[in-house]
Amino acid sequence: MKLPNRDKAFIPRNKLVKYLLSETHPIGSTKARFLNSVGYNKTNFVELEKALLKIAQTNDVKSVRKLEYGINYVIDGSMETPSRKKVMITTVWFIKVETNKPSFVTAYPV
């Protein structure tokens, strides 16, 4: 199964810059250190955005979790990084019942 409405998937810029790539964020800092080690940073966050969207648009859903206001979808995939290293990433997407548009929740190494 593919992510429903994957062509409409989006990642808020702040989610990338102030969370996933922030070494000072209480939750995102470990993810930021990993992403920085493979060449991603706040200056090339658009490349990271494209790589994460590609995972959502091309890979199969690994698991689904129904919540009160929508559904979480977990998708694993590989991405080539700026350091030319391929890494496996787990991404999580949420689709609100009323919007039906996948929004990025988080990503972390497999």
Coordinates of N, CA and C in Angstrom, one line a residue:
M1 N 0.8 -1.2 0.0 CA 0.0 0.0 0.0 C 0.9 1.2 0.0
K2 N 0.5 2.2 -0.8 CA 1.2 3.5 -0.9 C 0.5 4.5 0.0
L3 N 1.2 5.5 0.4 CA 0.6 6.6 1.2 C -0.5 7.3 0.4
P4 N -1.7 7.3 1.0 CA -2.9 8.0 0.3 C -2.5 9.5 0.0
N5 N -2.9 9.9 -1.1 CA -2.7 11.3 -1.5 C -1.2 11.7 -1.4
R6 N -0.3 10.8 -1.7 CA 1.1 11.1 -1.6 C 1.6 12.2 -2.4
D7 N 0.9 12.5 -3.5 CA 1.2 13.6 -4.4 C 1.0 15.0 -3.7
K8 N 0.2 15.0 -2.6 CA -0.1 16.2 -1.9 C 0.7 16.3 -0.5
A9 N 1.6 15.4 -0.3 CA 2.4 15.3 0.9 C 3.2 16.6 1.0
F10 N 3.3 17.1 2.3 CA 4.1 18.4 2.5 C 4.8 18.3 3.8
I11 N 5.9 19.1 3.9 CA 6.7 19.2 5.1 C 6.8 20.7 5.4
P12 N 6.2 21.1 6.5 CA 6.4 22.5 6.9 C 7.9 22.9 7.1
R13 N 8.3 24.0 6.6 CA 9.7 24.4 6.6 C 10.2 24.4 8.1
N14 N 9.4 24.9 9.0 CA 9.9 24.9 10.4 C 10.1 23.5 11.0
K15 N 9.4 22.6 10.5 CA 9.6 21.2 10.9 C 11.0 20.7 10.6
L16 N 11.5 21.1 9.4 CA 12.8 20.8 9.0 C 13.9 21.6 9.7
V17 N 13.8 22.9 9.7 CA 14.8 23.8 10.2 C 14.8 23.9 11.7
K18 N 13.7 24.0 12.3 CA 13.6 24.2 13.8 C 13.5 22.9 14.6
Y19 N 13.3 21.8 13.9 CA 13.1 20.5 14.6 C 14.2 19.5 14.1
L20 N 14.0 19.1 12.9 CA 14.8 18.0 12.4 C 16.3 18.3 12.2
L21 N 16.6 19.6 11.9 CA 18.0 20.0 11.7 C 18.5 20.8 12.9
S22 N 17.8 20.9 14.0 CA 18.2 21.7 15.1 C 18.9 20.9 16.1
E23 N 20.2 21.2 16.4 CA 21.0 20.5 17.4 C 20.6 21.0 18.8
T24 N 19.8 22.0 18.9 CA 19.4 22.4 20.3 C 17.9 22.0 20.6
H25 N 17.2 21.4 19.7 CA 15.8 21.0 20.0 C 15.9 19.8 20.9
P26 N 15.0 19.8 22.0 CA 15.1 18.7 22.9 C 14.8 17.3 22.4
I27 N 14.0 17.2 21.3 CA 13.7 15.9 20.7 C 14.5 15.8 19.4
G28 N 14.6 16.8 18.6 CA 15.2 16.7 17.3 C 16.7 16.7 17.3
S29 N 17.4 17.0 18.4 CA 18.8 17.2 18.4 C 19.6 15.9 18.0
T30 N 19.1 14.7 18.4 CA 19.8 13.5 18.0 C 19.6 13.2 16.5
K31 N 18.5 13.6 16.0 CA 18.2 13.4 14.6 C 19.1 14.4 13.8
A32 N 19.2 15.6 14.3 CA 20.0 16.6 13.6 C 21.5 16.2 13.6
R33 N 22.0 15.7 14.7 CA 23.4 15.2 14.6 C 23.6 14.1 13.6
F34 N 22.7 13.2 13.5 CA 22.8 12.2 12.5 C 22.7 12.8 11.1
L35 N 21.7 13.7 10.8 CA 21.6 14.3 9.5 C 22.8 15.1 9.1
N36 N 23.3 15.9 10.1 CA 24.5 16.7 9.9 C 25.7 15.8 9.5
S37 N 25.8 14.6 10.1 CA 26.9 13.7 9.8 C 26.9 13.2 8.4
V38 N 25.7 13.2 7.8 CA 25.7 12.7 6.4 C 25.5 13.9 5.4
G39 N 25.7 15.1 5.9 CA 25.8 16.3 5.0 C 24.6 17.2 4.9
Y40 N 23.5 16.9 5.7 CA 22.4 17.9 5.7 C 22.6 18.9 6.8
N41 N 22.1 20.1 6.5 CA 22.2 21.2 7.5 C 21.1 22.2 7.1
K42 N 21.1 23.3 7.8 CA 20.0 24.4 7.6 C 20.2 25.1 6.3
T43 N 21.3 25.0 5.6 CA 21.5 25.7 4.4 C 21.0 24.8 3.2
N44 N 20.9 23.5 3.4 CA 20.5 22.7 2.2 C 19.3 21.9 2.6
F45 N 18.4 22.4 3.5 CA 17.2 21.7 3.9 C 16.3 21.4 2.8
V46 N 16.3 22.1 1.7 CA 15.5 21.8 0.5 C 15.8 20.4 0.0
E47 N 17.1 20.0 0.0 CA 17.5 18.7 -0.5 C 17.0 17.6 0.4
L48 N 17.0 17.9 1.7 CA 16.4 16.9 2.7 C 14.9 16.8 2.5
E49 N 14.3 17.9 2.3 CA 12.8 17.9 2.0 C 12.5 17.1 0.8
K50 N 13.2 17.2 -0.3 CA 13.0 16.4 -1.5 C 13.2 15.0 -1.3
A51 N 14.3 14.6 -0.5 CA 14.6 13.2 -0.2 C 13.5 12.6 0.6
L52 N 13.0 13.3 1.6 CA 11.9 12.8 2.5 C 10.6 12.6 1.7
L53 N 10.3 13.6 0.9 CA 9.1 13.5 0.0 C 9.2 12.3 -1.0
K54 N 10.3 12.1 -1.5 CA 10.5 11.0 -2.4 C 10.2 9.7 -1.7
I55 N 10.7 9.5 -0.5 CA 10.4 8.3 0.3 C 8.9 8.1 0.4
A56 N 8.2 9.2 0.8 CA 6.7 9.2 1.0 C 6.0 8.8 -0.3
Q57 N 6.5 9.3 -1.4 CA 5.8 9.2 -2.7 C 6.1 7.9 -3.4
T58 N 7.2 7.2 -3.1 CA 7.6 6.0 -3.9 C 7.6 4.7 -3.1
N59 N 7.7 4.8 -1.8 CA 7.8 3.5 -1.0 C 6.5 3.1 -0.4
D60 N 6.4 1.8 0.0 CA 5.2 1.3 0.6 C 5.1 1.7 2.0
V61 N 3.9 1.8 2.5 CA 3.6 2.0 3.9 C 4.0 0.8 4.7
K62 N 4.7 1.0 5.8 CA 5.1 -0.2 6.6 C 4.1 -0.5 7.7
S63 N 3.5 0.6 8.3 CA 2.5 0.4 9.3 C 1.5 1.6 9.3
V64 N 0.4 1.3 9.9 CA -0.7 2.3 10.0 C -1.2 2.4 11.4
R65 N -1.4 3.6 11.9 CA -2.0 3.7 13.3 C -3.1 4.7 13.3
K66 N -4.3 4.2 13.6 CA -5.5 5.1 13.6 C -5.5 5.9 14.9
L67 N -5.7 7.2 14.8 CA -5.8 8.0 16.0 C -7.1 8.8 15.9
E68 N -7.4 9.5 17.0 CA -8.7 10.2 17.1 C -9.0 11.1 15.9
Y69 N -7.9 11.9 15.5 CA -8.2 12.9 14.4 C -7.6 12.6 13.1
G70 N -7.1 11.4 12.9 CA -6.5 11.0 11.6 C -5.7 9.7 11.7
I71 N -4.8 9.5 10.8 CA -4.1 8.3 10.7 C -2.6 8.6 10.5
N72 N -1.7 7.9 11.3 CA -0.3 8.0 11.1 C 0.1 6.8 10.1
Y73 N 1.0 7.2 9.2 CA 1.6 6.2 8.3 C 3.1 6.2 8.5
V74 N 3.7 5.0 8.6 CA 5.1 4.9 8.8 C 5.7 4.3 7.5
I75 N 6.7 5.0 6.9 CA 7.3 4.5 5.6 C 8.8 4.6 5.8
D76 N 9.4 3.4 5.4 CA 10.9 3.3 5.4 C 11.4 3.5 4.0
G77 N 12.6 4.1 3.9 CA 13.2 4.2 2.5 C 14.6 4.6 2.6
S78 N 15.3 4.5 1.5 CA 16.7 4.9 1.5 C 16.8 6.2 0.8
M79 N 17.8 7.0 1.1 CA 18.1 8.3 0.4 C 19.6 8.5 0.3
E80 N 19.9 9.0 -0.8 CA 21.3 9.4 -1.0 C 21.5 10.8 -0.4
T81 N 22.6 10.9 0.4 CA 22.8 12.2 1.1 C 23.8 13.0 0.5
P82 N 23.9 14.3 0.9 CA 25.0 15.2 0.3 C 26.4 14.6 0.4
S83 N 26.6 13.7 1.4 CA 27.9 13.1 1.6 C 28.1 11.9 0.7
R84 N 27.1 11.6 -0.1 CA 27.1 10.5 -1.1 C 26.9 9.2 -0.4
K85 N 26.5 9.2 0.9 CA 26.3 8.0 1.6 C 24.8 7.7 1.5
K86 N 24.4 6.4 1.2 CA 23.0 6.0 1.3 C 22.6 5.6 2.7
V87 N 21.5 6.1 3.2 CA 21.1 5.8 4.5 C 19.6 5.4 4.5
M88 N 19.2 4.5 5.4 CA 17.8 4.1 5.5 C 17.2 5.0 6.6
I89 N 16.0 5.5 6.2 CA 15.3 6.4 7.1 C 13.9 5.9 7.3
T90 N 13.3 6.0 8.5 CA 11.9 5.8 8.8 C 11.3 7.2 8.8
T91 N 10.2 7.4 8.0 CA 9.4 8.6 8.1 C 8.1 8.3 8.6
V92 N 7.5 9.3 9.2 CA 6.1 9.2 9.8 C 5.3 10.4 9.2
W93 N 4.1 10.1 8.7 CA 3.2 11.0 8.1 C 1.9 10.9 8.7
F94 N 1.2 12.1 8.8 CA -0.1 12.1 9.4 C -1.1 12.7 8.5
I95 N -2.3 12.0 8.4 CA -3.4 12.6 7.5 C -4.6 12.9 8.4
K96 N -4.9 14.1 8.6 CA -6.1 14.5 9.3 C -7.3 14.1 8.6
V97 N -8.3 13.7 9.3 CA -9.6 13.3 8.7 C -10.1 14.4 7.8
E98 N -10.1 15.6 8.2 CA -10.8 16.7 7.5 C -10.0 17.2 6.3
T99 N -8.7 17.0 6.3 CA -7.9 17.5 5.1 C -7.5 16.5 4.1
N100 N -7.3 15.2 4.6 CA -6.8 14.1 3.7 C -5.5 14.4 3.0
K101 N -4.7 15.3 3.6 CA -3.4 15.7 3.0 C -2.3 15.3 3.9
P102 N -1.4 14.4 3.5 CA -0.3 13.9 4.3 C 0.7 15.0 4.8
S103 N 0.9 15.1 6.1 CA 1.9 16.1 6.6 C 2.9 15.3 7.3
F104 N 4.1 15.8 7.2 CA 5.3 15.2 7.8 C 5.3 15.3 9.3
V105 N 5.6 14.2 10.0 CA 5.7 14.2 11.5 C 7.1 14.2 11.9
T106 N 7.8 13.1 11.5 CA 9.2 13.0 11.9 C 9.9 12.0 11.0
A107 N 11.3 11.9 11.2 CA 12.1 11.0 10.5 C 13.3 10.6 11.4
Y108 N 13.7 9.4 11.2 CA 14.9 9.0 12.0 C 15.5 7.8 11.3
P109 N 16.8 7.5 11.6 CA 17.5 6.4 11.0 C 16.9 5.1 11.4
V110 N 16.9 4.2 10.4 CA 16.3 2.8 10.7 C 17.3 2.1 11.6

